[in-house]
Amino acid sequence: MTIADFLTPRDEVIEGQFQGVLQAHKVGSDQDRLENDADRLFSMTYPSNALQTAFDHVDNKLRGRDNQGGITLSGPYGAGKSHGLLVLYHMFNSPTVAQKWVDEWDVSLDLPESSKATIHSTSETDADLIWEPIFEDLGREDILDDIKRYPTTEHLERLTEEEPVAIFFDEIETWWESFDESENEELLERNEFFLQHLFEVANDPEEDLFAFATLLDKSQDIKRIVNRTNPYAVDMNDTGDREQIILHRLFETRQGDVDEKAIRDVVSEYVDHYNYPIEIDEPKRYENRMVETYPFHPELLDLLDDVYDAGRERQSVRGVMNVLADTVRRKYDETDLLITCDITPSAFRGINQTLFNRYTSDKDAVDDIDFGDDLLRTIFLYTIEERGQRASVTECLLGTFKPEKATVDKLHMSLEGLYGVAHYLDRDSQKENYYLTEDPKLTALVTREQERVLEDDRGSIEETLVDVVRSDVWSDDVSVYPDEDVPDRKELTTVVMLDYLSNGALRAKLDDFFGGRTYQNTILFVTPKKEIRDDEEIISKAARVLGAENLRGNVDDGGELTSIIRDERRELRNELEDRFGKWVKWSEDPSGDGIRMRRIDVAADVDDVKDKVGRDKTYVGEKIREEVADAENGIAIASMLNDFKQFRRMPILLSDEVFYSAVSQLYRDEKIVLEGDRANFYVPQKGDALPDLSDDLTIHHPDNLDESIFEEEPEPVPNSEDEGEGEIDDTTTLKQQPETKSVPPKSNNTSPVTVSTEAIKLEGNSARVLRSMADSRINGEKDAATHIDLSYDVDNLSKDELVEFLEQLPSGEHIDATVTVEREDEN
């Protein structure tokens, strides 16, 4: 049996499209999202205790039992504030849809048949005067025109003359805190009066105005303003029915439709095996809770709640719902119960990157131990829970035991076998609790050496940092400036910096660098997006790498030190990768006053940098045409190519091929004319074939040439005396004439088409030469290549180099390859 036999996950969970984070500002999005689809949002919403509290306040106001229409939703990140706000918004924006959902859940709430709602999130709204987008969204520009310094209560009362109106704010504290008290004193005062009046009118029993806001307890000013009228506060985190919310959000099957007896049979199979050393109080009560939380083991839900409760301020961490949705997607049709070891540890790297790296490092070490990875990941998850930071033997076994997998005794033996094998695993002296550590035993010596170099050898630390950046982060494909010399050459070079500088400081530093350099446009500068060289945490990690490497040959470690060095370098590399980067892009200032600099996001990967640069190649042709337009006598190809490599106002060329390809395309598009020796012009407008693009050709703009260049030359009149000359011998014709075949006509009104097969030889030592020859010898309208026979002479390629060479070849319908190798015979 599997979970799929009892519960049906929602489609978005199965398809890996689960939207665990709702964003209020997406209500107006054109994309298909939960936020803007009232039907879908309500179908996936469980009427939690917290929501029903908010519904009661709304209902009391609508029925006239209470005058208060101001409601705040509070709670930490991930508590469901935005979800609750969106549900309330759609109750007023789509009351018919909402009323149907309310009735299905038997909630006591009668919504008006017609109402208006407007929602504003600081992620999208950055108005100086917050009431302006509100009145505009409600279509009440007429009121807006009457407002002077701020809306009065009379202005707000006019909003509800025809129907109830609800105004929603998501994270209004963030917007408020963005103002500078000294510079924006007047704006703050005007907005404060508006908010005061808004919540006053919402508290008026004669007015059908509602005001809702989510709060994170970040601004005392907002709290003071809002609380003047004592609006109702709903704590979304203190709902008491979190498990029901999770189950409803992830599964189509309603709890009332579940076969409880069948589920209890599954759960009993587990509980019956929970014997020594597993310790459980009141097994029957424990079984009942397992039935209630099915398909999740209650230990798993409790653990995740504790982990995220401690890390609630970490917005980068995936929420509980996302983690469970991913687990359901992977396991619902494979297992009958989801337990701790079913969770993917990578979801928690944001909580403790170091411990995650330690777990990853140890995972391979325990590969030969039965269920070693399951036990290790369970211990890892308990270790990152900041209050406990360790897993008891019972928690380890409950987190890994499945009846069909192994016995509890077998798992216990494997658990004890982990100790001494997993490099970062430790346990207490009573062997009752297990946990992962950041430092293995040898690391005490590493830490001591780390402290020494931090105090005495800053220069060597920076050399280590440079080495890791160049070798580990960028795979030796870069130079590090200013720590290393950067050659002045035509070839493209990627250069990274470790200094995190403002645009002004960076511009000044690079202007000094480029001063006196010939080839200024062949250097791809990448700067960090965070501090590196001046970040003490980074320096400390680099010192740790250096400290570990300094111990080489000085300790008898049995190979353990090599592993530590590897892990420390990997950890530093991971941290540094996250801090890169920004590619420095130069371009001509539109005003014509020099060049401008801007920075573009890139990953710590030369290929990614080149990919961003590659997007400029469409501008290469435009730049060529622009340059020759200003050159009355044209520009030689060699000179133009050199300009691209020298001047930063030009687009960067990833290779010379990009340039030659652009020239060829300009010629085919009749946007340039080429000139060879002795004023021999190649004019595409006259049908002249593209010549080989040699360096001595000159590129002209057509507008700069005399019209006579474009006139067709008259064909010579044959002389009767010459008739008969130049005839081809029949034998020669048979040898030289290509193979032909007749293709049937496409209709009765056309003649048969003759198709010939001809071998055209292209020869050279580079792809550029072959491309140029192909451009000049193959007719783009009439020819279609059906077979390409390539022959390469290469210089003693190794196996890896050969594989890399073959991987670069394009695909075809069928490829034959014969490789000639020189093989050394054994004597």
mmCIF file of N, CA, C and O in Angstrom, residues 202-237:
data_model
loop_
_atom_site.group_PDB
_atom_site.id
_atom_site.type_symbol
_atom_site.label_atom_id
_atom_site.label_comp_id
_atom_site.label_asym_id
_atom_site.label_seq_id
_atom_site.Cartn_x
_atom_site.Cartn_y
_atom_site.Cartn_z
ATOM 1 N N ALA A 202 -13.344 53.417 9.338
ATOM 2 C CA ALA A 202 -13.604 51.971 9.397
ATOM 3 C C ALA A 202 -14.226 51.583 10.733
ATOM 4 O O ALA A 202 -14.895 50.550 10.839
ATOM 5 N N ASN A 203 -14.043 52.421 11.745
ATOM 6 C CA ASN A 203 -14.600 52.162 13.072
ATOM 7 C C ASN A 203 -15.939 52.877 13.283
ATOM 8 O O ASN A 203 -16.483 52.871 14.377
ATOM 9 N N ASP A 204 -16.467 53.481 12.236
ATOM 10 C CA ASP A 204 -17.738 54.211 12.312
ATOM 11 C C ASP A 204 -18.884 53.237 12.038
ATOM 12 O O ASP A 204 -18.933 52.607 10.971
ATOM 13 N N PRO A 205 -19.844 53.092 12.944
ATOM 14 C CA PRO A 205 -20.950 52.144 12.729
ATOM 15 C C PRO A 205 -21.836 52.517 11.555
ATOM 16 O O PRO A 205 -22.573 51.673 11.038
ATOM 17 N N GLU A 206 -21.772 53.779 11.108
ATOM 18 C CA GLU A 206 -22.622 54.220 10.004
ATOM 19 C C GLU A 206 -21.980 53.993 8.634
ATOM 20 O O GLU A 206 -22.628 54.200 7.611
ATOM 21 N N GLU A 207 -20.731 53.596 8.617
ATOM 22 C CA GLU A 207 -20.009 53.465 7.349
ATOM 23 C C GLU A 207 -19.608 52.017 7.098
ATOM 24 O O GLU A 207 -19.119 51.339 8.012
ATOM 25 N N ASP A 208 -19.807 51.551 5.859
ATOM 26 C CA ASP A 208 -19.419 50.186 5.469
ATOM 27 C C ASP A 208 -18.014 50.199 4.867
ATOM 28 O O ASP A 208 -17.785 49.770 3.729
ATOM 29 N N LEU A 209 -17.062 50.694 5.624
ATOM 30 C CA LEU A 209 -15.671 50.742 5.177
ATOM 31 C C LEU A 209 -14.846 49.799 6.050
ATOM 32 O O LEU A 209 -14.959 49.793 7.269
ATOM 33 N N PHE A 210 -14.014 48.982 5.390
ATOM 34 C CA PHE A 210 -13.135 48.050 6.082
ATOM 35 C C PHE A 210 -11.680 48.395 5.748
ATOM 36 O O PHE A 210 -11.371 48.776 4.619
ATOM 37 N N ALA A 211 -10.803 48.234 6.715
ATOM 38 C CA ALA A 211 -9.366 48.455 6.505
ATOM 39 C C ALA A 211 -8.605 47.272 7.090
ATOM 40 O O ALA A 211 -8.753 46.955 8.268
ATOM 41 N N PHE A 212 -7.815 46.605 6.232
ATOM 42 C CA PHE A 212 -7.047 45.434 6.654
ATOM 43 C C PHE A 212 -5.559 45.708 6.417
ATOM 44 O O PHE A 212 -5.182 46.340 5.426
ATOM 45 N N ALA A 213 -4.716 45.185 7.309
ATOM 46 C CA ALA A 213 -3.261 45.345 7.135
ATOM 47 C C ALA A 213 -2.533 44.163 7.754
ATOM 48 O O ALA A 213 -2.926 43.667 8.807
ATOM 49 N N THR A 214 -1.486 43.703 7.063
ATOM 50 C CA THR A 214 -0.603 42.693 7.656
ATOM 51 C C THR A 214 0.540 43.411 8.353
ATOM 52 O O THR A 214 1.078 44.397 7.844
ATOM 53 N N LEU A 215 0.909 42.924 9.528
ATOM 54 C CA LEU A 215 1.950 43.569 10.317
ATOM 55 C C LEU A 215 2.997 42.556 10.770
ATOM 56 O O LEU A 215 2.663 41.424 11.125
ATOM 57 N N LEU A 216 4.260 43.008 10.755
ATOM 58 C CA LEU A 216 5.370 42.172 11.211
ATOM 59 C C LEU A 216 5.988 42.711 12.491
ATOM 60 O O LEU A 216 7.048 42.259 12.911
ATOM 61 N N ASP A 217 5.349 43.715 13.060
ATOM 62 C CA ASP A 217 5.863 44.344 14.282
ATOM 63 C C ASP A 217 7.230 44.970 14.028
ATOM 64 O O ASP A 217 8.136 44.900 14.859
ATOM 65 N N LYS A 218 7.370 45.621 12.850
ATOM 66 C CA LYS A 218 8.634 46.238 12.483
ATOM 67 C C LYS A 218 8.635 47.749 12.695
ATOM 68 O O LYS A 218 9.701 48.362 12.731
ATOM 69 N N SER A 219 7.447 48.355 12.790
ATOM 70 C CA SER A 219 7.384 49.813 12.885
ATOM 71 C C SER A 219 6.501 50.226 14.051
ATOM 72 O O SER A 219 5.301 49.962 14.063
ATOM 73 N N GLN A 220 7.105 50.901 15.010
ATOM 74 C CA GLN A 220 6.340 51.402 16.140
ATOM 75 C C GLN A 220 5.413 52.541 15.723
ATOM 76 O O GLN A 220 4.339 52.725 16.299
ATOM 77 N N ASP A 221 5.824 53.313 14.689
ATOM 78 C CA ASP A 221 4.971 54.403 14.214
ATOM 79 C C ASP A 221 3.669 53.880 13.639
ATOM 80 O O ASP A 221 2.589 54.382 13.944
ATOM 81 N N ILE A 222 3.752 52.852 12.782
ATOM 82 C CA ILE A 222 2.544 52.271 12.192
ATOM 83 C C ILE A 222 1.660 51.678 13.290
ATOM 84 O O ILE A 222 0.430 51.843 13.287
ATOM 85 N N LYS A 223 2.284 51.004 14.255
ATOM 86 C CA LYS A 223 1.507 50.423 15.341
ATOM 87 C C LYS A 223 0.767 51.520 16.111
ATOM 88 O O LYS A 223 -0.407 51.368 16.460
ATOM 89 N N ARG A 224 1.452 52.636 16.346
ATOM 90 C CA ARG A 224 0.829 53.747 17.070
ATOM 91 C C ARG A 224 -0.338 54.345 16.283
ATOM 92 O O ARG A 224 -1.421 54.601 16.840
ATOM 93 N N ILE A 225 -0.141 54.517 14.984
ATOM 94 C CA ILE A 225 -1.188 55.131 14.153
ATOM 95 C C ILE A 225 -2.415 54.225 14.073
ATOM 96 O O ILE A 225 -3.555 54.668 14.274
ATOM 97 N N VAL A 226 -2.162 52.960 13.781
ATOM 98 C CA VAL A 226 -3.262 52.025 13.575
ATOM 99 C C VAL A 226 -4.016 51.761 14.873
ATOM 100 O O VAL A 226 -5.253 51.670 14.893
ATOM 101 N N ASN A 227 -3.303 51.650 15.978
ATOM 102 C CA ASN A 227 -3.929 51.262 17.239
ATOM 103 C C ASN A 227 -4.732 52.367 17.908
ATOM 104 O O ASN A 227 -5.349 52.136 18.955
ATOM 105 N N ARG A 228 -4.744 53.565 17.320
ATOM 106 C CA ARG A 228 -5.538 54.647 17.908
ATOM 107 C C ARG A 228 -7.010 54.275 18.005
ATOM 108 O O ARG A 228 -7.726 54.698 18.908
ATOM 109 N N THR A 229 -7.491 53.464 17.055
ATOM 110 C CA THR A 229 -8.915 53.079 17.051
ATOM 111 C C THR A 229 -9.113 51.640 17.497
ATOM 112 O O THR A 229 -10.206 51.081 17.337
ATOM 113 N N ASN A 230 -8.055 51.026 18.032
ATOM 114 C CA ASN A 230 -8.135 49.652 18.552
ATOM 115 C C ASN A 230 -8.741 48.653 17.562
ATOM 116 O O ASN A 230 -9.747 47.993 17.848
ATOM 117 N N PRO A 231 -8.147 48.515 16.393
ATOM 118 C CA PRO A 231 -8.664 47.508 15.442
ATOM 119 C C PRO A 231 -8.447 46.105 15.994
ATOM 120 O O PRO A 231 -7.608 45.889 16.875
ATOM 121 N N TYR A 232 -9.211 45.150 15.470
ATOM 122 C CA TYR A 232 -9.050 43.771 15.910
ATOM 123 C C TYR A 232 -7.740 43.211 15.368
ATOM 124 O O TYR A 232 -7.397 43.423 14.205
ATOM 125 N N ALA A 233 -7.006 42.499 16.204
ATOM 126 C CA ALA A 233 -5.730 41.889 15.800
ATOM 127 C C ALA A 233 -5.897 40.377 15.763
ATOM 128 O O ALA A 233 -6.342 39.769 16.742
ATOM 129 N N VAL A 234 -5.550 39.776 14.635
ATOM 130 C CA VAL A 234 -5.646 38.326 14.458
ATOM 131 C C VAL A 234 -4.236 37.771 14.284
ATOM 132 O O VAL A 234 -3.527 38.146 13.348
ATOM 133 N N ASP A 235 -3.819 36.888 15.189
ATOM 134 C CA ASP A 235 -2.504 36.249 15.116
ATOM 135 C C ASP A 235 -2.614 35.015 14.237
ATOM 136 O O ASP A 235 -3.157 33.991 14.635
ATOM 137 N N MET A 236 -2.070 35.097 13.006
ATOM 138 C CA MET A 236 -2.200 33.994 12.052
ATOM 139 C C MET A 236 -1.340 32.801 12.442
ATOM 140 O O MET A 236 -1.548 31.691 11.938
ATOM 141 N N ASN A 237 -0.359 33.015 13.322
ATOM 142 C CA ASN A 237 0.514 31.918 13.714
ATOM 143 C C ASN A 237 -0.086 31.085 14.845
ATOM 144 O O ASN A 237 0.279 29.939 15.036
#
